[in-house]
Amino acid sequence: MTIADGLRSIRERIATAATSCGRDPSEITLVAVSKTKPAAAIRAACEAGQRAFGENYAQEMGDKARELGDLPIEWHFIGHLQRNKAKLVAPIAACVESIDSEELAIALDRRALRPLACFIEVNVGGEASKSGVAPEGIVPLAQRILALPRLDLQGLMTIPPYDPDPEKSRPSFRELRRLLDELNDALQLECPLRGLSMGMSHDFEVAIEEGATVVRVGTAIFGERT
Ligand SMILES: *Cc1c(COP(=O)(O)O)cnc(C)c1O
C-alpha cells in the first residue's frame, strides 16, 4: 500500500466514524505521525494533500523542517519535551500537543515567533511511566498558559494505557472529555476550549465517537516503525 492509499483509507475511516455518530468530519484534524520516517515519506504524504505532521523528537523535527522547508507543512510536536529543547521546537511548530508544566509553557512562549497552538497533556490513566499532568493539575496549568501572550490553548491531549482492543481506550477518552468540560466550567471563557487530541492508529474511531477533534495516526499511514 502506498502512503497516498494509506492516507485515503484513514480519511475515509475518519469520515465514516464521524458521520455514524452525527459529527461533521471537517471538525476532525488528522495529524500524520511521521516520527522515525524519512523526509521522502513526508513529502509523499504532503503531495497527497496532508498538511499536519506529528513528531516526537525536537532534533528530528528540526532536521525534517529544514529539509522540507519548501512544503506547506504544519508541524505538531507530540512527544515529551524538555524545557531546554523549547528553543528548537517553538520557532518551527504550529502546535505543541504535549505541554505538561508551567516551566515548559513559559519557555515555549518566550521562543515562539508567532501564536503557537498548544494542548495540555493529561495522564488520565495515572501510569507512573507516562508524562502529562494529573487531572488536578489541569486548571492551574491552563490558567498560567492563558496568561502567556503567544500560547494559544486549544484543549487537552492524552495517550491512554496501551491495549490492542480499542474499546479499552474508551474510558480514557470519555474521561478526557469530562475533564475538558470541567476545565471549561472552571475557566468560564467567552469562547470555551474545544480541542481534544486523542486516538492513534488502533483506536482513533473510538476516540472520534468520544469527541476527538485531533487524531494522531502514524503506523496506519506510514507502516510499522523499525
Ligand atoms: C507515535 C505516536 C502516535 C502514533 O501512533 P501509531 O500507533 O503509530 O498511530 C500518536 N501519538 C503519540 C503521542 C505518539 O507518540
mmCIF file of N, CA and C and ligand atoms in Angstrom, residues 33 35 56 78-79 157 159 199-202 216-220 225, ligand 1:
data_model
loop_
_atom_site.group_PDB
_atom_site.id
_atom_site.type_symbol
_atom_site.label_atom_id
_atom_site.label_comp_id
_atom_site.label_asym_id
_atom_site.label_seq_id
_atom_site.Cartn_x
_atom_site.Cartn_y
_atom_site.Cartn_z
ATOM 1 N N VAL A 33 1.496 11.049 11.941
ATOM 2 C CA VAL A 33 2.663 10.938 12.824
ATOM 3 C C VAL A 33 3.820 10.306 12.055
ATOM 4 N N LYS A 35 7.194 10.359 12.924
ATOM 5 C CA LYS A 35 8.425 10.094 13.687
ATOM 6 C C LYS A 35 9.134 8.850 13.152
ATOM 7 N N ASN A 56 7.995 13.470 17.485
ATOM 8 C CA ASN A 56 8.221 13.287 18.923
ATOM 9 C C ASN A 56 9.553 13.797 19.429
ATOM 10 N N ILE A 78 4.492 16.262 19.437
ATOM 11 C CA ILE A 78 3.589 15.428 20.238
ATOM 12 C C ILE A 78 4.313 14.605 21.304
ATOM 13 N N GLY A 79 5.640 14.737 21.395
ATOM 14 C CA GLY A 79 6.388 13.919 22.349
ATOM 15 C C GLY A 79 6.698 14.674 23.623
ATOM 16 N N MET A 157 -4.938 16.819 25.648
ATOM 17 C CA MET A 157 -4.428 15.676 24.868
ATOM 18 C C MET A 157 -4.150 14.524 25.822
ATOM 19 N N ILE A 159 -2.686 10.118 25.942
ATOM 20 C CA ILE A 159 -2.296 8.817 25.383
ATOM 21 C C ILE A 159 -2.741 7.782 26.409
ATOM 22 N N GLY A 199 -6.612 9.485 20.289
ATOM 23 C CA GLY A 199 -6.815 8.458 19.278
ATOM 24 C C GLY A 199 -5.592 8.303 18.396
ATOM 25 N N MET A 200 -5.142 7.044 18.213
ATOM 26 C CA MET A 200 -3.987 6.691 17.395
ATOM 27 C C MET A 200 -4.429 5.615 16.400
ATOM 28 N N SER A 201 -3.455 4.980 15.734
ATOM 29 C CA SER A 201 -3.825 4.043 14.663
ATOM 30 C C SER A 201 -4.884 3.024 15.072
ATOM 31 N N HIS A 202 -4.758 2.463 16.276
ATOM 32 C CA HIS A 202 -5.618 1.329 16.625
ATOM 33 C C HIS A 202 -6.937 1.737 17.296
ATOM 34 N N ARG A 216 -4.123 11.375 16.036
ATOM 35 C CA ARG A 216 -2.694 11.297 15.690
ATOM 36 C C ARG A 216 -2.401 9.886 15.191
ATOM 37 N N VAL A 217 -2.226 9.747 13.886
ATOM 38 C CA VAL A 217 -2.134 8.413 13.286
ATOM 39 C C VAL A 217 -0.797 8.255 12.563
ATOM 40 N N GLY A 218 -0.012 7.262 12.971
ATOM 41 C CA GLY A 218 1.284 7.006 12.353
ATOM 42 C C GLY A 218 1.309 5.731 11.550
ATOM 43 N N THR A 219 1.389 4.600 12.268
ATOM 44 C CA THR A 219 1.543 3.289 11.656
ATOM 45 C C THR A 219 0.524 3.006 10.540
ATOM 46 N N ALA A 220 -0.717 3.379 10.745
ATOM 47 C CA ALA A 220 -1.758 3.053 9.769
ATOM 48 C C ALA A 220 -1.589 3.836 8.466
ATOM 49 N N ARG A 225 6.944 1.155 12.414
ATOM 50 C CA ARG A 225 8.249 1.795 12.639
ATOM 51 C C ARG A 225 9.261 0.722 12.992
HETATM 52 C C1 LIG B 1 3.746 7.502 17.938
HETATM 53 C C2 LIG B 1 2.614 8.314 18.462
HETATM 54 C C3 LIG B 1 1.355 8.303 17.843
HETATM 55 C C4 LIG B 1 1.016 7.432 16.647
HETATM 56 O O1 LIG B 1 0.991 6.097 16.992
HETATM 57 P P1 LIG B 1 0.507 4.972 15.902
HETATM 58 O O2 LIG B 1 0.121 3.847 16.762
HETATM 59 O O3 LIG B 1 1.686 4.709 15.037
HETATM 60 O O4 LIG B 1 -0.616 5.567 15.155
HETATM 61 C C5 LIG B 1 0.360 9.136 18.336
HETATM 62 N N1 LIG B 1 0.584 9.934 19.396
HETATM 63 C C6 LIG B 1 1.772 9.975 20.028
HETATM 64 C C7 LIG B 1 1.948 10.880 21.184
HETATM 65 C C8 LIG B 1 2.815 9.161 19.593
HETATM 66 O O5 LIG B 1 3.971 9.200 20.241
#
